Amino acid sequence: MKERAGGILIHPTSLPGKYGIGTLGKEAFAFIDFLQRSKIKRWQILPLGPTGYGDSPYQCYSSKAGNPLLIDPELLCEEGLLTREELSGAVIHETGHVNYGEVIRQKIPLLEKAASRFDESAGKEHKQDLRYFIETNASWLNDYALFMAIKEYSQQKPWYQWKKELRLKKEEAIAPLSKSLKNRIEFHQFVQYLFFRQWSSLKDYANQCNIRIIGDIPLYVSLDSADAWANPEIFEFDANKNPVAVGGVPPDYFSETGQLWGNPLYDWNRMKGQKYSWWIDRIRFNLTLFDIIRIDHFRGFAAYWAVPFSEETAENGKWMPGPGKALFEAINQVLGDLPIIAEDLGVITPDVEDLRDSSGFPGMKILEFAFDSGEVSNFLPHTYIRNTVVYIGTHDNDTVKGWFGKASEKDREYALEYMNCTPETICSSMIRQAWASVSDLAIVPLQDLLELGSEARMNTPGTITNNWNWRCNVSAFSKTLEKRLVRLAKLYGRDS
């Protein structure tokens, strides 16, 4: 974690490709080659889980499962599980954005065909691999596959709208249904096998190229998730599995009414009694997927914003104490030193800073937050310490070009004077500021390297439509950009 390095933030869904969404296939491998040639040593992504309504990777059906839409059909074709004719019928015209509905309509039938052919065409070794995968991941995979099969059976309704006996996971209802849904349960297990096999291959290749992948863990799980349905005892649920309160954040920079996420809150007292075993298992699992983990909404471990379940905005919540140092001491005792980045943005109080610093985790600095001329900012580069990660912006920020165009005249003047640049060079100047800073790690979203406007923004907090769908095309990874990144890495010592 102490190595001086540069990184690019881009989720796999945003990579180029002809199937309507980025995948874990050849375009992802080509991107790693680009990173290596460019002297970029970190690739940061968003959560990899299966997304639901709104397509947010921060609201997934499972804290461990992978997103089936990221599976590369070309690799399945090479294994004899799909035909070229089938692939040609699934090509989606490039638009620069993911149409999730169309991708689902094209890709899920392909995965179903691949599953139907596996028994006939797969070799003995692959069949053994599948059995081993199912056995070793049974602790979460069985619940997830059952959850997804029942969700299909229930016309995709969230679990809290299922029939009462299914919602409460009554054995007398679950057992016979599991038998009748056996094929769909096995299908979802198989899809996860495909995902993790492709992801493992991609990560191994990245590591061989001396590139470390930064994954992302949301603090909370989605209410409509296998985790919440199958493990109600670790959440603040009433006897009918309804949330007592849900997660969010109070009014802030992003929203005047706060952000009402709707995630179930953890029962931290019960988790403490279980020696935080659920969290230890979650961190252990993610350390097999990623080299470094960014924990989103880290401040929630110190204190979290609890909003009564009946509220329609996050304004009327209250701060509740989190597990604090005890959680990370328990995790550290089992797993050792942790390669974690703390997302310490928002309402940051001394207890959050103490928790971050006592754990040794680097915090985050956002350059787009630095140039508020109305207040003293600790996001300005001259205030940094080494044990930080500087970002131009995150997935929740506008692009630099979009941000600059909407900033006040006073803030724009402040930014231009601080960086000694012009409006035309604002993007490149901000990247240079990050690379030149003392922070051990500097991360730039690909959109800002390409100097794109607000049309390329990944997410607008507080909204649920037109997010998470931006995509680049293969021309983004040009020789010109490659040479520019190499020069920056060498100039500011991020290439060794």
XYZ file of C-alpha atoms in Angstrom, residues 148-408:
261
model
C -32.536 -15.976 -7.382
C -34.632 -19.006 -8.345
C -37.450 -17.985 -5.989
C -37.207 -14.406 -7.240
C -37.821 -15.682 -10.782
C -40.662 -17.871 -9.514
C -42.121 -14.765 -7.825
C -42.052 -12.646 -11.026
C -38.863 -10.825 -9.932
C -40.527 -9.255 -6.911
C -38.216 -8.294 -4.032
C -38.166 -10.966 -1.319
C -40.079 -8.786 1.142
C -43.047 -8.937 -1.257
C -42.992 -12.732 -1.582
C -45.585 -15.003 -0.032
C -45.230 -14.884 3.747
C -43.906 -18.439 4.143
C -41.212 -17.764 1.517
C -40.411 -14.313 2.874
C -39.881 -15.803 6.331
C -37.958 -18.748 4.818
C -40.196 -21.387 6.362
C -38.721 -24.821 5.766
C -42.096 -26.414 4.999
C -42.449 -24.009 2.046
C -38.799 -23.834 0.976
C -38.093 -27.577 0.833
C -40.665 -28.577 -1.833
C -40.022 -25.424 -3.834
C -36.286 -26.134 -3.863
C -37.014 -29.461 -5.499
C -39.279 -28.009 -8.177
C -36.775 -25.202 -8.872
C -33.762 -27.522 -8.908
C -32.798 -26.723 -12.503
C -32.886 -22.958 -11.950
C -30.907 -23.265 -8.730
C -28.253 -25.248 -10.577
C -28.281 -22.695 -13.386
C -27.470 -19.837 -11.006
C -24.712 -21.903 -9.401
C -23.260 -22.588 -12.837
C -23.375 -18.918 -13.833
C -21.409 -18.012 -10.718
C -18.871 -20.669 -11.615
C -18.426 -19.054 -15.028
C -18.098 -15.584 -13.544
C -15.485 -16.454 -10.956
C -13.478 -18.548 -13.385
C -13.305 -15.636 -15.838
C -12.597 -13.092 -13.090
C -9.821 -15.234 -11.607
C -8.148 -15.518 -14.998
C -8.341 -11.753 -15.526
C -6.993 -10.917 -12.069
C -4.131 -13.403 -12.452
C -3.181 -11.737 -15.712
C -3.273 -8.284 -14.119
C -1.016 -9.427 -11.312
C 1.405 -11.000 -13.803
C 1.585 -7.555 -15.429
C 2.400 -6.017 -12.018
C -1.007 -4.374 -11.813
C -3.001 -4.564 -8.604
C -6.773 -4.358 -8.640
C -8.634 -2.154 -6.180
C -12.066 -3.571 -5.444
C -14.936 -1.864 -3.680
C -17.068 -3.023 -0.755
C -20.242 -1.106 0.053
C -20.701 -0.758 3.803
C -24.264 -2.029 3.541
C -25.957 -4.791 1.592
C -29.123 -4.228 -0.395
C -32.449 -4.848 1.316
C -33.425 -6.999 -1.662
C -30.488 -9.359 -1.339
C -29.814 -12.966 -0.490
C -27.825 -11.714 2.510
C -30.797 -9.916 4.064
C -33.262 -12.686 3.225
C -31.123 -15.589 4.450
C -29.450 -13.919 7.452
C -32.105 -11.712 9.094
C -30.586 -12.210 12.529
C -27.653 -9.884 11.802
C -29.875 -6.970 10.733
C -32.203 -4.616 12.570
C -35.400 -6.392 11.509
C -38.616 -6.859 13.423
C -40.343 -10.219 13.844
C -41.812 -9.985 10.324
C -38.405 -9.201 8.745
C -39.273 -5.550 8.172
C -36.444 -3.065 8.767
C -36.714 -1.020 11.942
C -34.530 1.651 10.329
C -32.510 1.940 7.132
C -29.247 3.506 6.037
C -28.455 6.805 4.384
C -26.638 10.051 4.977
C -27.907 13.428 6.186
C -28.163 16.468 3.902
C -24.743 17.183 2.387
C -22.834 18.376 -0.686
C -24.740 15.954 -2.916
C -28.323 16.395 -1.679
C -30.310 18.938 0.333
C -32.543 16.211 1.766
C -29.760 13.712 2.313
C -29.551 10.340 0.638
C -32.039 7.653 1.660
C -30.360 4.440 0.547
C -32.886 2.091 2.126
C -30.306 -0.525 3.096
C -30.969 -2.619 6.201
C -28.801 -1.693 9.184
C -26.597 -4.195 10.959
C -27.364 -5.377 14.466
C -23.872 -4.532 15.711
C -24.488 -5.919 19.210
C -25.379 -9.318 17.785
C -22.410 -9.165 15.404
C -20.137 -8.381 18.345
C -21.499 -11.441 20.152
C -20.580 -13.490 17.069
C -17.051 -11.996 17.151
C -17.809 -10.200 13.890
C -17.577 -13.495 11.983
C -19.782 -12.234 9.113
C -17.488 -9.279 8.470
C -14.329 -11.358 8.819
C -15.695 -13.770 6.240
C -16.689 -10.904 3.937
C -13.234 -9.291 4.043
C -11.503 -12.655 3.607
C -13.616 -13.422 0.554
C -12.951 -10.047 -1.051
C -9.214 -10.393 -0.486
C -9.337 -13.419 -2.774
C -10.923 -11.254 -5.482
C -8.910 -8.045 -5.128
C -5.451 -6.933 -4.103
C -6.713 -3.832 -2.302
C -10.177 -3.062 -0.946
C -11.868 0.326 -0.784
C -14.617 0.345 1.850
C -17.396 2.695 0.826
C -18.924 4.896 3.548
C -16.189 4.037 6.070
C -17.542 6.640 8.469
C -20.460 4.279 9.167
C -18.156 2.125 11.287
C -17.685 5.042 13.703
C -21.295 6.245 13.617
C -24.075 5.705 11.088
C -27.161 7.649 10.058
C -30.263 5.620 10.950
C -33.525 6.672 9.291
C -36.893 5.268 10.481
C -38.216 2.860 7.867
C -41.351 4.941 7.267
C -39.479 8.116 6.238
C -39.416 9.254 2.617
C -36.183 11.281 2.865
C -33.048 10.990 4.999
C -33.622 14.281 6.816
C -35.128 12.835 9.995
C -32.499 10.281 10.862
C -30.144 10.206 13.833
C -26.540 9.235 14.433
C -25.994 5.856 16.067
C -22.674 4.427 17.314
C -20.943 1.914 15.052
C -18.615 -0.926 16.104
C -15.520 1.276 16.003
C -12.064 -0.147 16.590
C -13.352 -3.450 17.957
C -14.424 -4.569 14.478
C -11.067 -3.975 12.816
C -9.147 -5.400 15.757
C -11.181 -8.600 15.360
C -10.612 -8.696 11.589
C -6.915 -7.916 11.948
C -6.466 -10.654 14.553
C -7.704 -13.256 12.068
C -6.521 -11.851 8.715
C -3.476 -9.748 9.643
C -2.688 -6.335 8.181
C -5.391 -5.238 5.796
C -4.848 -3.504 2.410
C -7.845 -1.222 2.833
C -8.632 2.281 1.590
C -11.111 4.130 3.802
C -13.700 6.185 1.919
C -13.766 8.930 4.525
C -15.925 11.493 2.734
C -19.030 13.261 3.957
C -19.582 14.339 7.566
C -16.195 13.452 9.048
C -15.790 13.858 12.795
C -12.765 13.214 15.047
C -13.949 9.696 15.887
C -13.920 8.790 12.175
C -10.416 10.175 11.747
C -9.239 8.318 14.848
C -10.712 5.033 13.592
C -9.078 5.494 10.180
C -5.688 6.479 11.576
C -5.573 3.865 14.331
C -6.275 1.200 11.693
C -3.488 2.603 9.486
C -5.809 2.955 6.503
C -5.228 5.716 3.947
C -8.110 8.119 3.507
C -9.298 9.827 0.336
C -8.720 13.291 -1.087
C -10.971 14.566 -3.879
C -9.506 17.344 -6.021
C -12.916 18.509 -7.227
C -13.724 19.321 -3.582
C -10.561 21.386 -3.152
C -11.559 24.620 -4.828
C -14.432 25.857 -2.720
C -13.256 29.420 -2.316
C -15.643 29.998 0.566
C -13.878 27.787 3.098
C -10.498 26.370 4.061
C -10.119 23.008 2.347
C -8.119 19.968 3.398
C -8.564 18.652 -0.134
C -5.921 21.052 -1.505
C -2.773 19.125 -2.492
C -0.421 21.157 -0.285
C -2.264 19.813 2.788
C -1.839 16.092 1.983
C 0.175 13.457 3.790
C 1.689 10.410 2.107
C -0.773 7.883 3.507
C -3.666 9.117 1.376
C -5.230 8.336 -1.987
C -5.923 11.360 -4.162
C -8.753 11.171 -6.676
C -9.627 13.665 -9.365
C -13.208 12.614 -8.670
C -15.075 9.406 -7.902
C -17.972 7.592 -9.578
C -20.299 9.959 -7.675
C -18.697 13.152 -8.992
C -19.252 14.974 -12.241
C -16.377 14.839 -14.689
C -13.775 17.601 -14.330
C -15.059 19.299 -17.462
C -18.642 19.103 -16.232
C -17.714 20.225 -12.719
C -15.718 23.211 -13.957
C -18.520 24.351 -16.236
C -21.002 24.384 -13.338
C -18.713 25.872 -10.667
C -19.128 29.448 -9.543
